[in-house]
């Protein structure tokens, strides 16, 4: 149960990090 919970939190953090990176890349591209 704890392992599943940790996996869910890990997936949420990775998706949040991916979204942040995507936003940063889009901002960098459009700001130029």
Short mmCIF file of C-alpha atoms in Angstrom, two decimals:
data_model
loop_
_atom_site.label_atom_id
_atom_site.label_comp_id
_atom_site.label_asym_id
_atom_site.label_seq_id
_atom_site.Cartn_x
_atom_site.Cartn_y
_atom_site.Cartn_z
CA UNK A 1 0.00 0.00 0.00
CA UNK A 2 2.77 2.44 0.93
CA UNK A 3 4.66 1.54 -2.24
CA UNK A 4 1.59 2.31 -4.37
CA UNK A 5 1.13 5.63 -2.58
CA UNK A 6 4.78 6.54 -3.11
CA UNK A 7 4.44 5.63 -6.79
CA UNK A 8 1.40 7.90 -7.17
CA UNK A 9 3.23 10.81 -5.51
CA UNK A 10 6.28 10.15 -7.69
CA UNK A 11 4.12 10.17 -10.84
CA UNK A 12 2.44 13.41 -9.74
CA UNK A 13 5.81 15.08 -9.09
CA UNK A 14 7.21 13.88 -12.43
CA UNK A 15 4.15 15.14 -14.33
CA UNK A 16 4.36 18.48 -12.52
CA UNK A 17 8.06 18.73 -13.37
CA UNK A 18 7.32 17.84 -17.01
CA UNK A 19 4.62 20.53 -17.17
CA UNK A 20 6.99 23.10 -15.67
CA UNK A 21 9.70 22.20 -18.18
CA UNK A 22 7.22 22.40 -21.07
CA UNK A 23 6.01 25.83 -19.92
CA UNK A 24 9.60 27.04 -19.55
CA UNK A 25 10.50 25.82 -23.06
CA UNK A 26 7.39 27.43 -24.57
CA UNK A 27 8.14 30.70 -22.76
CA UNK A 28 11.77 30.64 -23.93
CA UNK A 29 10.71 29.99 -27.53
CA UNK A 30 7.97 32.63 -27.65
CA UNK A 31 9.93 35.30 -25.76
CA UNK A 32 12.51 35.39 -28.57
#
